[in-house]
């Protein structure tokens, strides 16, 4: 009897290890949830990250309905905190020995600077710096995959370079669109820089603008005028893409064999390539961002 149980467990372990494994941040809502569900539908084991336990349990049930053989996991973490991001990386190594893809969807729309309990600007950490730290931590796992993928869901070339390396935490900055915009440009820079640094590996690094999508981004936004917050949701429902449609490009880049050779490239909705603007190829700015980011996360590396 005991032997049979051991063999059964061993077979299950082999089956789980045979599945491609994808990590999705922001996986309990919006585009992130749609990405997680579609990856499960295509046969991946999905590790997804969020803060809300109830939503996490709901999405976990949905994933198991799509792919009941996979050991999907909800990993609770607050990615506006570097300490929690580092803890998340430890959890990932505990629950899997392989990682084929990382899709970073977690983010926030805000026009006002906010300080976290760690003394860093919340938008900068949640939209960019936690992604940088997570990429650095899980690179060894992704490098072992036959075709590892890192996909950054951001705005892929839509924002100008408004990064102020003398005040990345906006302690002296004023409110405005640049609060969010600089974090999106940071994603542009780091995708190009990561792609260059990982050129000799099997890892593909890409950036995606999924298009205007019907999500809760405006409901959860901070600092927007009341009229914008009132009018944006109905306009979204009327004009924006459904999350399942917006998820098509991130899923393609994370899972499809045809996406090989896309490292360092930007994409828009429905897998349409986007021009990588010259400012994202500014090597000096890329190095400055890398050095500043490494300094900020050094104690967690």
PDB file of C-alpha atoms in Angstrom, residues 1-164:
ATOM      1  CA  UNK A   1       0.000   0.000   0.000  1.00  0.00           C
ATOM      2  CA  UNK A   2       2.717   2.474   0.986  1.00  0.00           C
ATOM      3  CA  UNK A   3       4.697   1.636  -2.135  1.00  0.00           C
ATOM      4  CA  UNK A   4       1.682   2.303  -4.356  1.00  0.00           C
ATOM      5  CA  UNK A   5       1.167   5.690  -2.728  1.00  0.00           C
ATOM      6  CA  UNK A   6       4.816   6.584  -3.259  1.00  0.00           C
ATOM      7  CA  UNK A   7       4.708   5.575  -6.920  1.00  0.00           C
ATOM      8  CA  UNK A   8       1.524   7.567  -7.470  1.00  0.00           C
ATOM      9  CA  UNK A   9       3.055  10.647  -5.893  1.00  0.00           C
ATOM     10  CA  UNK A  10       6.203  10.185  -7.938  1.00  0.00           C
ATOM     11  CA  UNK A  11       4.235   9.952 -11.180  1.00  0.00           C
ATOM     12  CA  UNK A  12       2.279  13.070 -10.289  1.00  0.00           C
ATOM     13  CA  UNK A  13       5.536  14.848  -9.574  1.00  0.00           C
ATOM     14  CA  UNK A  14       6.890  13.850 -12.996  1.00  0.00           C
ATOM     15  CA  UNK A  15       3.709  14.995 -14.717  1.00  0.00           C
ATOM     16  CA  UNK A  16       3.853  18.378 -13.028  1.00  0.00           C
ATOM     17  CA  UNK A  17       7.552  18.779 -13.869  1.00  0.00           C
ATOM     18  CA  UNK A  18       6.804  17.925 -17.515  1.00  0.00           C
ATOM     19  CA  UNK A  19       4.386  20.847 -17.869  1.00  0.00           C
ATOM     20  CA  UNK A  20       5.709  24.258 -18.884  1.00  0.00           C
ATOM     21  CA  UNK A  21       5.495  26.611 -15.910  1.00  0.00           C
ATOM     22  CA  UNK A  22       4.484  30.262 -16.171  1.00  0.00           C
ATOM     23  CA  UNK A  23       4.587  32.993 -13.534  1.00  0.00           C
ATOM     24  CA  UNK A  24       2.008  35.782 -13.884  1.00  0.00           C
ATOM     25  CA  UNK A  25       2.002  38.862 -11.658  1.00  0.00           C
ATOM     26  CA  UNK A  26      -1.246  40.756 -11.220  1.00  0.00           C
ATOM     27  CA  UNK A  27      -2.949  37.450 -11.940  1.00  0.00           C
ATOM     28  CA  UNK A  28      -6.123  37.942  -9.897  1.00  0.00           C
ATOM     29  CA  UNK A  29      -7.736  40.612 -12.062  1.00  0.00           C
ATOM     30  CA  UNK A  30      -7.839  42.225 -15.488  1.00  0.00           C
ATOM     31  CA  UNK A  31      -5.253  41.365 -18.122  1.00  0.00           C
ATOM     32  CA  UNK A  32      -3.170  39.336 -15.670  1.00  0.00           C
ATOM     33  CA  UNK A  33      -6.072  37.031 -14.869  1.00  0.00           C
ATOM     34  CA  UNK A  34      -6.879  36.634 -18.564  1.00  0.00           C
ATOM     35  CA  UNK A  35      -3.226  35.766 -19.265  1.00  0.00           C
ATOM     36  CA  UNK A  36      -3.176  33.209 -16.436  1.00  0.00           C
ATOM     37  CA  UNK A  37      -6.376  31.545 -17.667  1.00  0.00           C
ATOM     38  CA  UNK A  38      -5.238  31.350 -21.281  1.00  0.00           C
ATOM     39  CA  UNK A  39      -1.852  29.916 -20.318  1.00  0.00           C
ATOM     40  CA  UNK A  40      -3.621  27.217 -18.287  1.00  0.00           C
ATOM     41  CA  UNK A  41      -5.940  26.558 -21.216  1.00  0.00           C
ATOM     42  CA  UNK A  42      -2.859  25.994 -23.395  1.00  0.00           C
ATOM     43  CA  UNK A  43      -1.422  23.453 -20.986  1.00  0.00           C
ATOM     44  CA  UNK A  44       0.840  25.448 -18.672  1.00  0.00           C
ATOM     45  CA  UNK A  45       1.114  25.120 -14.944  1.00  0.00           C
ATOM     46  CA  UNK A  46       0.437  28.658 -13.699  1.00  0.00           C
ATOM     47  CA  UNK A  47       1.897  30.369 -10.652  1.00  0.00           C
ATOM     48  CA  UNK A  48       0.046  33.640 -10.258  1.00  0.00           C
ATOM     49  CA  UNK A  49       0.605  36.555  -7.919  1.00  0.00           C
ATOM     50  CA  UNK A  50      -1.812  38.929  -6.215  1.00  0.00           C
ATOM     51  CA  UNK A  51      -2.698  40.499  -2.896  1.00  0.00           C
ATOM     52  CA  UNK A  52      -6.365  39.517  -2.481  1.00  0.00           C
ATOM     53  CA  UNK A  53      -6.733  36.008  -1.037  1.00  0.00           C
ATOM     54  CA  UNK A  54     -10.411  35.641  -1.981  1.00  0.00           C
ATOM     55  CA  UNK A  55      -9.722  36.564  -5.595  1.00  0.00           C
ATOM     56  CA  UNK A  56      -6.692  34.318  -5.601  1.00  0.00           C
ATOM     57  CA  UNK A  57      -8.736  31.333  -4.473  1.00  0.00           C
ATOM     58  CA  UNK A  58     -11.386  32.099  -7.102  1.00  0.00           C
ATOM     59  CA  UNK A  59      -8.839  32.253  -9.935  1.00  0.00           C
ATOM     60  CA  UNK A  60      -7.162  29.098  -8.664  1.00  0.00           C
ATOM     61  CA  UNK A  61     -10.470  27.244  -8.981  1.00  0.00           C
ATOM     62  CA  UNK A  62     -10.899  28.583 -12.516  1.00  0.00           C
ATOM     63  CA  UNK A  63      -7.406  27.426 -13.465  1.00  0.00           C
ATOM     64  CA  UNK A  64      -8.063  23.938 -12.103  1.00  0.00           C
ATOM     65  CA  UNK A  65     -11.256  23.693 -14.135  1.00  0.00           C
ATOM     66  CA  UNK A  66      -9.236  24.459 -17.281  1.00  0.00           C
ATOM     67  CA  UNK A  67      -6.307  22.192 -16.441  1.00  0.00           C
ATOM     68  CA  UNK A  68      -7.027  19.954 -13.434  1.00  0.00           C
ATOM     69  CA  UNK A  69      -3.800  17.964 -13.818  1.00  0.00           C
ATOM     70  CA  UNK A  70      -1.595  20.998 -13.107  1.00  0.00           C
ATOM     71  CA  UNK A  71      -0.556  22.083  -9.638  1.00  0.00           C
ATOM     72  CA  UNK A  72      -1.510  25.747 -10.109  1.00  0.00           C
ATOM     73  CA  UNK A  73      -0.549  28.006  -7.225  1.00  0.00           C
ATOM     74  CA  UNK A  74      -1.700  31.384  -5.920  1.00  0.00           C
ATOM     75  CA  UNK A  75       1.270  33.240  -4.437  1.00  0.00           C
ATOM     76  CA  UNK A  76       0.235  36.155  -2.239  1.00  0.00           C
ATOM     77  CA  UNK A  77       2.564  39.150  -2.349  1.00  0.00           C
ATOM     78  CA  UNK A  78       2.519  42.953  -2.301  1.00  0.00           C
ATOM     79  CA  UNK A  79       4.768  43.976  -5.192  1.00  0.00           C
ATOM     80  CA  UNK A  80       4.908  47.583  -4.038  1.00  0.00           C
ATOM     81  CA  UNK A  81       7.327  46.290  -1.371  1.00  0.00           C
ATOM     82  CA  UNK A  82      10.774  44.999  -2.302  1.00  0.00           C
ATOM     83  CA  UNK A  83      10.883  42.796   0.806  1.00  0.00           C
ATOM     84  CA  UNK A  84       7.674  41.059  -0.281  1.00  0.00           C
ATOM     85  CA  UNK A  85       8.977  40.731  -3.839  1.00  0.00           C
ATOM     86  CA  UNK A  86      12.099  39.003  -2.515  1.00  0.00           C
ATOM     87  CA  UNK A  87       9.895  36.725  -0.389  1.00  0.00           C
ATOM     88  CA  UNK A  88       7.883  35.908  -3.508  1.00  0.00           C
ATOM     89  CA  UNK A  89      11.063  34.867  -5.308  1.00  0.00           C
ATOM     90  CA  UNK A  90      11.849  32.475  -2.453  1.00  0.00           C
ATOM     91  CA  UNK A  91       8.352  30.969  -2.730  1.00  0.00           C
ATOM     92  CA  UNK A  92       8.807  30.452  -6.462  1.00  0.00           C
ATOM     93  CA  UNK A  93      11.971  28.425  -5.896  1.00  0.00           C
ATOM     94  CA  UNK A  94      10.120  26.383  -3.272  1.00  0.00           C
ATOM     95  CA  UNK A  95       7.176  25.435  -5.513  1.00  0.00           C
ATOM     96  CA  UNK A  96       8.924  24.788  -8.835  1.00  0.00           C
ATOM     97  CA  UNK A  97      12.203  23.531 -10.260  1.00  0.00           C
ATOM     98  CA  UNK A  98      11.517  25.061 -13.667  1.00  0.00           C
ATOM     99  CA  UNK A  99      10.152  28.319 -15.007  1.00  0.00           C
ATOM    100  CA  UNK A 100       9.449  28.727 -18.702  1.00  0.00           C
ATOM    101  CA  UNK A 101       7.916  32.197 -18.652  1.00  0.00           C
ATOM    102  CA  UNK A 102       7.367  35.254 -16.495  1.00  0.00           C
ATOM    103  CA  UNK A 103       4.614  37.679 -17.499  1.00  0.00           C
ATOM    104  CA  UNK A 104       4.611  40.917 -15.483  1.00  0.00           C
ATOM    105  CA  UNK A 105       1.123  42.455 -15.459  1.00  0.00           C
ATOM    106  CA  UNK A 106       0.881  43.984 -11.975  1.00  0.00           C
ATOM    107  CA  UNK A 107       0.714  47.754 -12.017  1.00  0.00           C
ATOM    108  CA  UNK A 108      -1.219  50.868 -11.066  1.00  0.00           C
ATOM    109  CA  UNK A 109      -2.257  54.128 -12.701  1.00  0.00           C
ATOM    110  CA  UNK A 110      -1.485  57.096 -10.482  1.00  0.00           C
ATOM    111  CA  UNK A 111      -0.608  60.737 -11.010  1.00  0.00           C
ATOM    112  CA  UNK A 112       0.484  61.408  -7.445  1.00  0.00           C
ATOM    113  CA  UNK A 113       3.722  60.259  -5.759  1.00  0.00           C
ATOM    114  CA  UNK A 114       3.269  58.003  -2.728  1.00  0.00           C
ATOM    115  CA  UNK A 115       5.859  56.671  -0.314  1.00  0.00           C
ATOM    116  CA  UNK A 116       5.824  53.060   0.846  1.00  0.00           C
ATOM    117  CA  UNK A 117       6.818  51.828   4.301  1.00  0.00           C
ATOM    118  CA  UNK A 118      10.238  51.084   2.756  1.00  0.00           C
ATOM    119  CA  UNK A 119      10.705  54.748   1.874  1.00  0.00           C
ATOM    120  CA  UNK A 120      10.365  54.255  -1.890  1.00  0.00           C
ATOM    121  CA  UNK A 121       7.879  55.708  -4.364  1.00  0.00           C
ATOM    122  CA  UNK A 122       5.012  53.243  -4.710  1.00  0.00           C
ATOM    123  CA  UNK A 123       4.314  53.658  -8.431  1.00  0.00           C
ATOM    124  CA  UNK A 124       7.979  53.249  -9.317  1.00  0.00           C
ATOM    125  CA  UNK A 125       8.291  50.046  -7.271  1.00  0.00           C
ATOM    126  CA  UNK A 126       5.002  48.428  -8.302  1.00  0.00           C
ATOM    127  CA  UNK A 127       5.169  49.316 -11.997  1.00  0.00           C
ATOM    128  CA  UNK A 128       8.899  48.818 -12.501  1.00  0.00           C
ATOM    129  CA  UNK A 129      11.383  48.133  -9.693  1.00  0.00           C
ATOM    130  CA  UNK A 130       9.733  44.954  -8.360  1.00  0.00           C
ATOM    131  CA  UNK A 131       9.807  43.636 -11.948  1.00  0.00           C
ATOM    132  CA  UNK A 132      13.515  44.328 -12.166  1.00  0.00           C
ATOM    133  CA  UNK A 133      14.148  42.571  -8.845  1.00  0.00           C
ATOM    134  CA  UNK A 134      11.969  39.592  -9.765  1.00  0.00           C
ATOM    135  CA  UNK A 135      13.690  39.258 -13.143  1.00  0.00           C
ATOM    136  CA  UNK A 136      17.096  39.259 -11.459  1.00  0.00           C
ATOM    137  CA  UNK A 137      15.988  36.653  -8.915  1.00  0.00           C
ATOM    138  CA  UNK A 138      14.333  34.178 -11.288  1.00  0.00           C
ATOM    139  CA  UNK A 139      16.730  34.480 -14.239  1.00  0.00           C
ATOM    140  CA  UNK A 140      18.559  31.256 -13.199  1.00  0.00           C
ATOM    141  CA  UNK A 141      15.261  29.316 -13.376  1.00  0.00           C
ATOM    142  CA  UNK A 142      14.217  30.797 -16.724  1.00  0.00           C
ATOM    143  CA  UNK A 143      17.694  30.287 -18.177  1.00  0.00           C
ATOM    144  CA  UNK A 144      17.228  26.518 -17.714  1.00  0.00           C
ATOM    145  CA  UNK A 145      14.123  26.492 -19.936  1.00  0.00           C
ATOM    146  CA  UNK A 146      14.555  25.440 -23.578  1.00  0.00           C
ATOM    147  CA  UNK A 147      13.074  28.796 -24.580  1.00  0.00           C
ATOM    148  CA  UNK A 148      12.645  31.039 -21.537  1.00  0.00           C
ATOM    149  CA  UNK A 149      10.439  34.107 -21.821  1.00  0.00           C
ATOM    150  CA  UNK A 150      10.173  37.379 -19.888  1.00  0.00           C
ATOM    151  CA  UNK A 151       7.207  39.518 -20.930  1.00  0.00           C
ATOM    152  CA  UNK A 152       6.722  43.024 -19.526  1.00  0.00           C
ATOM    153  CA  UNK A 153       3.175  44.336 -19.965  1.00  0.00           C
ATOM    154  CA  UNK A 154       3.511  48.117 -20.029  1.00  0.00           C
ATOM    155  CA  UNK A 155       3.038  50.767 -22.704  1.00  0.00           C
ATOM    156  CA  UNK A 156       5.807  49.711 -25.104  1.00  0.00           C
ATOM    157  CA  UNK A 157       7.228  52.964 -26.409  1.00  0.00           C
ATOM    158  CA  UNK A 158       4.288  55.297 -25.779  1.00  0.00           C
ATOM    159  CA  UNK A 159       5.923  57.489 -23.113  1.00  0.00           C
ATOM    160  CA  UNK A 160       8.815  59.937 -23.267  1.00  0.00           C
ATOM    161  CA  UNK A 161      11.898  59.707 -21.069  1.00  0.00           C
ATOM    162  CA  UNK A 162      10.945  61.623 -17.914  1.00  0.00           C
ATOM    163  CA  UNK A 163      13.203  59.667 -15.544  1.00  0.00           C
ATOM    164  CA  UNK A 164      15.007  61.919 -13.075  1.00  0.00           C
TER     165      UNK A 164
END
